[in-house]
Amino acid sequence: MIGNFAYAGIWVLVAIGFVVITFFFARLIRPQRPNPTKSRNYECGEFPLSDSHLQYNVKYYLFALIFVIFDVEVVFLFPWAAVFRALGLFAFIEMLVFLAILIFGLIYAWKKKALQWV
Amino acid sequence: MGIISKLPAYVERVPGGGIMTTSAEKFLNWSRASSIWYMLFGLACCAIEGLMATGASRYDFDRFGMIFRASPRQADLMIVAGTLTHKMAKRVKILYDQMAEPKYVISMGGCANRGGPFYYDSYSVLKGVDKIIPVDVYIPGCPPRPESVLEACLKLQDKIKKEKLADWAASTD
């Protein structure tokens, strides 16, 4: 009897085998004429000015994190606003609590100087 | 490596070996000719008036297996559509060099062929794209009709179908 996970294993083997076999035959068939320009990074017809592996400033990460918080906030706010009358007072207070938590988070981030670009 | 391009020279010496090379040739050429992916690359009005109309539903490049690719790494064909200035010529050369083998070039319209209306008294226009890269098919017109672009693709397919494996071996490192 074959277990359910065996199907996944077979699938993985077939996937790996497909890639290996395809690349092997491509290597047999393709003409190869390397040149320095071909090995260079593609930048829309320009020669690249620097290495493609750039390091980004870690400060972008903080901004991204704060953005995600308010992004999620908006995701919750819009459906709530759309059925605001039907939900009534309870939902209103609940949303105020939710906003208060996030605003405390913002104040904390502000106090930690996460909003400043140093 | 390209082992298969070095083989025919040996196989053809064996009596009856030609049958093998010609069938392999036929198969490879058929597959290459049936899926010419062209690079998304427009320089001037030819790209807007001729090439876009040819790619759209009425004339329909797709039925020849032609799809545009946004990267030279995935493209087989470069359609030089429009006026080629000296400034752009450098970039065209780089893009052509970055395309994967086997690669083909169609020169589309009077400007790409020979400078077109800019042939006289122009300091900035390259007088023909064949001055920097090898061209397989030329299309006359300003801009060419979509039918003539399709005709050029059929011509290119005919050319690909006549290729010999031994020619590849001669030009491969």
mmCIF file of C-alpha atoms in Angstrom:
data_model
loop_
_atom_site.group_PDB
_atom_site.id
_atom_site.type_symbol
_atom_site.label_atom_id
_atom_site.label_comp_id
_atom_site.label_asym_id
_atom_site.label_seq_id
_atom_site.Cartn_x
_atom_site.Cartn_y
_atom_site.Cartn_z
ATOM 1 C CA MET A 1 0.000 0.000 0.000
ATOM 2 C CA ILE A 2 1.280 3.396 -0.957
ATOM 3 C CA GLY A 3 0.986 6.182 1.562
ATOM 4 C CA ASN A 4 -0.446 9.544 0.688
ATOM 5 C CA PHE A 5 2.915 11.204 1.209
ATOM 6 C CA ALA A 6 4.490 8.840 -1.312
ATOM 7 C CA TYR A 7 2.537 10.656 -4.032
ATOM 8 C CA ALA A 8 4.143 13.918 -2.937
ATOM 9 C CA GLY A 9 7.542 12.197 -2.993
ATOM 10 C CA ILE A 10 6.967 10.882 -6.516
ATOM 11 C CA TRP A 11 5.816 14.315 -7.588
ATOM 12 C CA VAL A 12 9.036 15.885 -6.219
ATOM 13 C CA LEU A 13 11.148 13.255 -8.032
ATOM 14 C CA VAL A 14 9.326 13.817 -11.321
ATOM 15 C CA ALA A 15 9.730 17.583 -10.950
ATOM 16 C CA ILE A 16 13.465 17.307 -10.277
ATOM 17 C CA GLY A 17 13.900 14.743 -13.071
ATOM 18 C CA PHE A 18 12.068 16.962 -15.548
ATOM 19 C CA VAL A 19 14.364 19.901 -14.838
ATOM 20 C CA VAL A 20 17.541 17.793 -15.007
ATOM 21 C CA ILE A 21 16.537 16.050 -18.257
ATOM 22 C CA THR A 22 15.418 19.289 -19.921
ATOM 23 C CA PHE A 23 18.620 21.084 -19.028
ATOM 24 C CA PHE A 24 20.707 18.111 -20.161
ATOM 25 C CA PHE A 25 19.080 18.035 -23.612
ATOM 26 C CA ALA A 26 19.230 21.821 -23.890
ATOM 27 C CA ARG A 27 22.963 21.591 -23.259
ATOM 28 C CA LEU A 28 23.305 19.010 -26.046
ATOM 29 C CA ILE A 29 21.275 20.930 -28.581
ATOM 30 C CA ARG A 30 22.020 24.597 -28.022
ATOM 31 C CA PRO A 31 24.787 26.389 -29.856
ATOM 32 C CA GLN A 32 27.135 28.078 -27.435
ATOM 33 C CA ARG A 33 28.894 31.298 -28.291
ATOM 34 C CA PRO A 34 29.715 33.089 -25.067
ATOM 35 C CA ASN A 35 30.881 36.701 -25.083
ATOM 36 C CA PRO A 36 31.642 39.148 -22.270
ATOM 37 C CA THR A 37 28.560 41.292 -22.964
ATOM 38 C CA LYS A 38 26.289 38.267 -22.761
ATOM 39 C CA SER A 39 27.623 37.356 -19.324
ATOM 40 C CA ARG A 40 26.994 40.860 -18.027
ATOM 41 C CA ASN A 41 23.821 41.793 -16.124
ATOM 42 C CA TYR A 42 20.897 42.866 -18.261
ATOM 43 C CA GLU A 43 20.050 46.498 -17.626
ATOM 44 C CA CYS A 44 17.874 47.410 -20.612
ATOM 45 C CA GLY A 45 20.820 47.848 -22.947
ATOM 46 C CA GLU A 46 23.066 49.783 -20.580
ATOM 47 C CA PHE A 47 26.269 48.559 -19.021
ATOM 48 C CA PRO A 48 25.616 48.108 -15.288
ATOM 49 C CA LEU A 49 27.353 50.710 -13.149
ATOM 50 C CA SER A 50 27.808 48.505 -10.103
ATOM 51 C CA ASP A 51 27.280 44.991 -8.806
ATOM 52 C CA SER A 52 23.683 43.770 -8.913
ATOM 53 C CA HIS A 53 23.804 42.533 -5.306
ATOM 54 C CA LEU A 54 23.072 45.837 -3.599
ATOM 55 C CA GLN A 55 22.782 46.266 0.149
ATOM 56 C CA TYR A 56 19.806 48.293 1.260
ATOM 57 C CA ASN A 57 19.846 50.415 4.370
ATOM 58 C CA VAL A 58 18.277 48.516 7.266
ATOM 59 C CA LYS A 59 16.182 51.598 8.097
ATOM 60 C CA TYR A 60 13.890 50.801 5.179
ATOM 61 C CA TYR A 61 12.850 47.750 7.171
ATOM 62 C CA LEU A 62 11.441 49.908 9.987
ATOM 63 C CA PHE A 63 9.439 51.995 7.541
ATOM 64 C CA ALA A 64 8.145 48.857 5.862
ATOM 65 C CA LEU A 65 7.096 47.428 9.206
ATOM 66 C CA ILE A 66 5.228 50.581 10.230
ATOM 67 C CA PHE A 67 3.619 50.726 6.808
ATOM 68 C CA VAL A 68 2.352 47.162 7.154
ATOM 69 C CA ILE A 69 0.697 48.025 10.499
ATOM 70 C CA PHE A 70 -1.305 50.859 8.960
ATOM 71 C CA ASP A 71 -1.951 48.856 5.825
ATOM 72 C CA VAL A 72 -3.668 46.156 7.888
ATOM 73 C CA GLU A 73 -5.510 48.853 9.826
ATOM 74 C CA VAL A 74 -7.023 50.171 6.602
ATOM 75 C CA VAL A 75 -7.962 46.643 5.523
ATOM 76 C CA PHE A 76 -10.053 46.345 8.692
ATOM 77 C CA LEU A 77 -11.397 49.908 8.592
ATOM 78 C CA PHE A 78 -12.902 49.833 5.100
ATOM 79 C CA PRO A 79 -15.255 46.846 5.559
ATOM 80 C CA TRP A 80 -16.235 48.223 8.953
ATOM 81 C CA ALA A 81 -17.025 51.614 7.418
ATOM 82 C CA ALA A 82 -19.065 49.991 4.654
ATOM 83 C CA VAL A 83 -21.500 48.337 7.122
ATOM 84 C CA PHE A 84 -21.109 50.933 9.852
ATOM 85 C CA ARG A 85 -24.857 51.471 10.470
ATOM 86 C CA ALA A 86 -25.736 47.784 10.550
ATOM 87 C CA LEU A 87 -23.046 46.926 13.083
ATOM 88 C CA GLY A 88 -23.998 49.633 15.560
ATOM 89 C CA LEU A 89 -22.374 50.965 18.724
ATOM 90 C CA PHE A 90 -20.559 47.801 19.813
ATOM 91 C CA ALA A 91 -18.524 47.589 16.624
ATOM 92 C CA PHE A 92 -17.805 51.326 16.841
ATOM 93 C CA ILE A 93 -16.312 51.000 20.338
ATOM 94 C CA GLU A 94 -14.421 47.880 19.301
ATOM 95 C CA MET A 95 -12.907 49.736 16.352
ATOM 96 C CA LEU A 96 -11.934 52.618 18.660
ATOM 97 C CA VAL A 97 -10.109 50.138 20.902
ATOM 98 C CA PHE A 98 -8.377 48.658 17.844
ATOM 99 C CA LEU A 99 -7.330 52.138 16.677
ATOM 100 C CA ALA A 100 -6.143 53.054 20.171
ATOM 101 C CA ILE A 101 -3.855 50.010 20.287
ATOM 102 C CA LEU A 102 -2.336 50.940 16.947
ATOM 103 C CA ILE A 103 -1.986 54.595 17.946
ATOM 104 C CA PHE A 104 -0.132 53.522 21.097
ATOM 105 C CA GLY A 105 2.093 51.497 18.812
ATOM 106 C CA LEU A 106 2.704 54.556 16.670
ATOM 107 C CA ILE A 107 3.526 56.690 19.717
ATOM 108 C CA TYR A 108 5.945 53.998 20.860
ATOM 109 C CA ALA A 109 7.606 53.923 17.423
ATOM 110 C CA TRP A 110 7.720 57.716 17.421
ATOM 111 C CA LYS A 111 9.349 57.793 20.865
ATOM 112 C CA LYS A 112 11.889 55.177 19.728
ATOM 113 C CA LYS A 113 12.735 57.581 16.843
ATOM 114 C CA ALA A 114 11.720 55.022 14.224
ATOM 115 C CA LEU A 115 10.081 57.787 12.172
ATOM 116 C CA GLN A 116 13.321 59.752 11.902
ATOM 117 C CA TRP A 117 15.842 59.191 9.148
ATOM 118 C CA VAL A 118 19.174 59.274 10.920
ATOM 119 C CA MET B 1 29.526 22.588 -25.478
ATOM 120 C CA GLY B 2 26.869 21.948 -28.079
ATOM 121 C CA ILE B 3 27.860 18.317 -28.654
ATOM 122 C CA ILE B 4 25.210 17.856 -31.301
ATOM 123 C CA SER B 5 26.762 20.546 -33.482
ATOM 124 C CA LYS B 6 30.118 18.736 -33.482
ATOM 125 C CA LEU B 7 28.679 15.284 -34.124
ATOM 126 C CA PRO B 8 27.474 15.626 -37.748
ATOM 127 C CA ALA B 9 31.014 16.020 -39.057
ATOM 128 C CA TYR B 10 31.801 12.515 -37.792
ATOM 129 C CA VAL B 11 28.396 10.936 -38.414
ATOM 130 C CA GLU B 12 28.271 12.042 -42.049
ATOM 131 C CA ARG B 13 31.464 10.070 -42.821
ATOM 132 C CA VAL B 14 29.680 6.852 -41.904
ATOM 133 C CA PRO B 15 27.744 5.460 -44.923
ATOM 134 C CA GLY B 16 24.072 6.287 -44.410
ATOM 135 C CA GLY B 17 24.913 8.618 -41.528
ATOM 136 C CA GLY B 18 23.341 11.500 -43.404
ATOM 137 C CA ILE B 19 19.873 10.121 -42.620
ATOM 138 C CA MET B 20 20.460 10.725 -38.932
ATOM 139 C CA THR B 21 21.816 14.238 -39.264
ATOM 140 C CA THR B 22 19.108 15.370 -41.683
ATOM 141 C CA SER B 23 16.318 14.124 -39.420
ATOM 142 C CA ALA B 24 17.904 15.765 -36.377
ATOM 143 C CA GLU B 25 18.348 18.929 -38.416
ATOM 144 C CA LYS B 26 14.730 18.861 -39.546
ATOM 145 C CA PHE B 27 13.473 18.416 -36.004
ATOM 146 C CA LEU B 28 15.661 21.153 -34.514
ATOM 147 C CA ASN B 29 14.914 23.615 -37.298
ATOM 148 C CA TRP B 30 11.213 22.882 -37.099
ATOM 149 C CA SER B 31 11.151 23.542 -33.365
ATOM 150 C CA ARG B 32 13.244 26.692 -33.733
ATOM 151 C CA ALA B 33 11.165 28.072 -36.580
ATOM 152 C CA SER B 34 7.845 27.350 -34.877
ATOM 153 C CA SER B 35 8.497 29.348 -31.740
ATOM 154 C CA ILE B 36 10.330 32.532 -32.639
ATOM 155 C CA TRP B 37 10.035 34.726 -29.582
ATOM 156 C CA TYR B 38 10.820 38.305 -30.439
ATOM 157 C CA MET B 39 12.167 40.948 -28.162
ATOM 158 C CA LEU B 40 9.831 43.721 -27.092
ATOM 159 C CA PHE B 41 11.842 46.481 -28.609
ATOM 160 C CA GLY B 42 10.486 49.481 -30.509
ATOM 161 C CA LEU B 43 12.495 52.489 -31.588
ATOM 162 C CA ALA B 44 10.082 54.726 -33.479
ATOM 163 C CA CYS B 45 6.792 54.919 -35.373
ATOM 164 C CA CYS B 46 7.314 51.478 -36.996
ATOM 165 C CA ALA B 47 6.885 49.844 -33.596
ATOM 166 C CA ILE B 48 3.631 51.710 -32.952
ATOM 167 C CA GLU B 49 2.027 51.566 -36.382
ATOM 168 C CA GLY B 50 3.359 48.362 -37.880
ATOM 169 C CA LEU B 51 4.515 46.065 -35.109
ATOM 170 C CA MET B 52 1.677 46.663 -32.645
ATOM 171 C CA ALA B 53 -0.902 46.188 -35.383
ATOM 172 C CA THR B 54 0.808 42.960 -36.411
ATOM 173 C CA GLY B 55 0.827 41.677 -32.857
ATOM 174 C CA ALA B 56 -2.842 42.534 -32.289
ATOM 175 C CA SER B 57 -5.814 40.330 -33.084
ATOM 176 C CA ARG B 58 -6.446 41.192 -36.753
ATOM 177 C CA TYR B 59 -3.026 40.127 -38.062
ATOM 178 C CA ASP B 60 -2.002 38.038 -35.060
ATOM 179 C CA PHE B 61 1.672 37.147 -34.696
ATOM 180 C CA ASP B 62 0.701 34.406 -32.255
ATOM 181 C CA ARG B 63 -0.366 31.942 -34.939
ATOM 182 C CA PHE B 64 3.284 31.611 -36.024
ATOM 183 C CA GLY B 65 4.293 30.925 -32.434
ATOM 184 C CA MET B 66 5.658 34.417 -32.015
ATOM 185 C CA ILE B 67 5.345 35.926 -28.563
ATOM 186 C CA PHE B 68 7.120 39.032 -27.341
ATOM 187 C CA ARG B 69 9.532 38.722 -24.457
ATOM 188 C CA ALA B 70 10.683 41.655 -22.352
ATOM 189 C CA SER B 71 14.199 40.279 -21.860
ATOM 190 C CA PRO B 72 16.872 39.511 -24.465
ATOM 191 C CA ARG B 73 17.718 36.336 -22.525
ATOM 192 C CA GLN B 74 14.465 34.731 -23.660
ATOM 193 C CA ALA B 75 14.320 36.179 -27.153
ATOM 194 C CA ASP B 76 15.301 34.571 -30.475
ATOM 195 C CA LEU B 77 14.459 37.463 -32.728
ATOM 196 C CA MET B 78 15.160 41.153 -32.624
ATOM 197 C CA ILE B 79 12.868 43.279 -34.768
ATOM 198 C CA VAL B 80 14.626 46.600 -35.215
ATOM 199 C CA ALA B 81 11.555 48.738 -35.751
ATOM 200 C CA GLY B 82 12.330 52.330 -36.536
ATOM 201 C CA THR B 83 14.937 55.050 -36.793
ATOM 202 C CA LEU B 84 18.208 54.013 -35.231
ATOM 203 C CA THR B 85 20.159 56.955 -33.867
ATOM 204 C CA HIS B 86 23.857 56.755 -33.101
ATOM 205 C CA LYS B 87 23.039 57.114 -29.402
ATOM 206 C CA MET B 88 20.682 54.137 -29.493
ATOM 207 C CA ALA B 89 22.949 52.079 -31.761
ATOM 208 C CA LYS B 90 25.293 51.345 -28.850
ATOM 209 C CA ARG B 91 22.384 49.973 -26.810
ATOM 210 C CA VAL B 92 21.084 47.909 -29.719
ATOM 211 C CA LYS B 93 24.496 46.311 -30.097
ATOM 212 C CA ILE B 94 24.583 45.470 -26.364
ATOM 213 C CA LEU B 95 21.062 44.027 -26.463
ATOM 214 C CA TYR B 96 21.914 41.945 -29.517
ATOM 215 C CA ASP B 97 25.024 40.601 -27.796
ATOM 216 C CA GLN B 98 22.962 39.697 -24.729
ATOM 217 C CA MET B 99 20.429 37.632 -26.676
ATOM 218 C CA ALA B 100 20.691 33.861 -26.374
ATOM 219 C CA GLU B 101 21.735 31.718 -29.360
ATOM 220 C CA PRO B 102 20.390 31.116 -31.954
ATOM 221 C CA LYS B 103 19.397 34.700 -32.679
ATOM 222 C CA TYR B 104 17.985 36.459 -35.711
ATOM 223 C CA VAL B 105 17.366 40.054 -36.720
ATOM 224 C CA ILE B 106 14.623 41.588 -38.839
ATOM 225 C CA SER B 107 15.216 45.130 -39.999
ATOM 226 C CA MET B 108 11.822 46.792 -40.258
ATOM 227 C CA GLY B 109 11.113 49.875 -42.318
ATOM 228 C CA GLY B 110 13.168 52.274 -44.429
ATOM 229 C CA CYS B 111 14.892 53.898 -41.455
ATOM 230 C CA ALA B 112 16.285 50.656 -40.070
ATOM 231 C CA ASN B 113 17.215 49.419 -43.535
ATOM 232 C CA ARG B 114 19.152 52.399 -44.805
ATOM 233 C CA GLY B 115 18.325 55.521 -42.771
ATOM 234 C CA GLY B 116 15.089 56.241 -44.642
ATOM 235 C CA PRO B 117 14.223 59.954 -44.880
ATOM 236 C CA PHE B 118 17.231 60.683 -42.689
ATOM 237 C CA TYR B 119 19.654 59.336 -45.272
ATOM 238 C CA TYR B 120 20.674 62.838 -46.401
ATOM 239 C CA ASP B 121 21.743 65.666 -44.139
ATOM 240 C CA SER B 122 21.437 63.867 -40.832
ATOM 241 C CA TYR B 123 24.153 63.887 -38.212
ATOM 242 C CA SER B 124 22.414 61.664 -35.673
ATOM 243 C CA VAL B 125 20.906 58.702 -37.536
ATOM 244 C CA LEU B 126 22.719 55.457 -38.281
ATOM 245 C CA LYS B 127 22.371 54.665 -41.994
ATOM 246 C CA GLY B 128 21.241 51.087 -41.691
ATOM 247 C CA VAL B 129 21.170 48.676 -38.783
ATOM 248 C CA ASP B 130 23.325 46.171 -40.706
ATOM 249 C CA LYS B 131 26.302 48.411 -39.983
ATOM 250 C CA ILE B 132 26.346 47.128 -36.396
ATOM 251 C CA ILE B 133 24.518 43.770 -36.311
ATOM 252 C CA PRO B 134 23.904 41.066 -38.959
ATOM 253 C CA VAL B 135 20.406 41.272 -40.458
ATOM 254 C CA ASP B 136 18.476 38.256 -41.754
ATOM 255 C CA VAL B 137 15.398 39.849 -43.339
ATOM 256 C CA TYR B 138 14.765 43.414 -44.501
ATOM 257 C CA ILE B 139 11.247 44.838 -44.720
ATOM 258 C CA PRO B 140 10.735 47.890 -46.943
ATOM 259 C CA GLY B 141 8.047 50.460 -46.167
ATOM 260 C CA CYS B 142 7.483 53.559 -44.103
ATOM 261 C CA PRO B 143 5.945 52.073 -42.031
ATOM 262 C CA PRO B 144 5.584 48.554 -43.507
ATOM 263 C CA ARG B 145 2.120 47.030 -43.735
ATOM 264 C CA PRO B 146 1.408 44.319 -41.138
ATOM 265 C CA GLU B 147 1.142 41.838 -44.021
ATOM 266 C CA SER B 148 4.732 42.548 -44.996
ATOM 267 C CA VAL B 149 5.879 42.008 -41.412
ATOM 268 C CA LEU B 150 4.132 38.626 -41.477
ATOM 269 C CA GLU B 151 5.787 37.897 -44.829
ATOM 270 C CA ALA B 152 9.155 38.686 -43.291
ATOM 271 C CA CYS B 153 8.457 36.212 -40.477
ATOM 272 C CA LEU B 154 7.579 33.502 -43.003
ATOM 273 C CA LYS B 155 10.790 34.303 -44.877
ATOM 274 C CA LEU B 156 12.733 33.991 -41.634
ATOM 275 C CA GLN B 157 11.068 30.660 -40.879
ATOM 276 C CA ASP B 158 12.099 29.422 -44.342
ATOM 277 C CA LYS B 159 15.639 30.544 -43.627
ATOM 278 C CA ILE B 160 15.721 28.760 -40.257
ATOM 279 C CA LYS B 161 14.348 25.584 -41.828
ATOM 280 C CA LYS B 162 17.261 25.517 -44.287
ATOM 281 C CA GLU B 163 19.968 25.705 -41.593
ATOM 282 C CA LYS B 164 22.601 22.983 -41.414
ATOM 283 C CA LEU B 165 23.991 21.539 -38.194
ATOM 284 C CA ALA B 166 27.472 21.610 -39.694
ATOM 285 C CA ASP B 167 27.238 25.404 -40.099
ATOM 286 C CA TRP B 168 26.605 25.715 -36.382
ATOM 287 C CA ALA B 169 29.631 23.529 -35.674
ATOM 288 C CA ALA B 170 31.833 25.726 -37.817
ATOM 289 C CA SER B 171 30.842 28.880 -35.947
ATOM 290 C CA THR B 172 30.750 27.462 -32.421
ATOM 291 C CA ASP B 173 33.747 27.796 -30.162
#
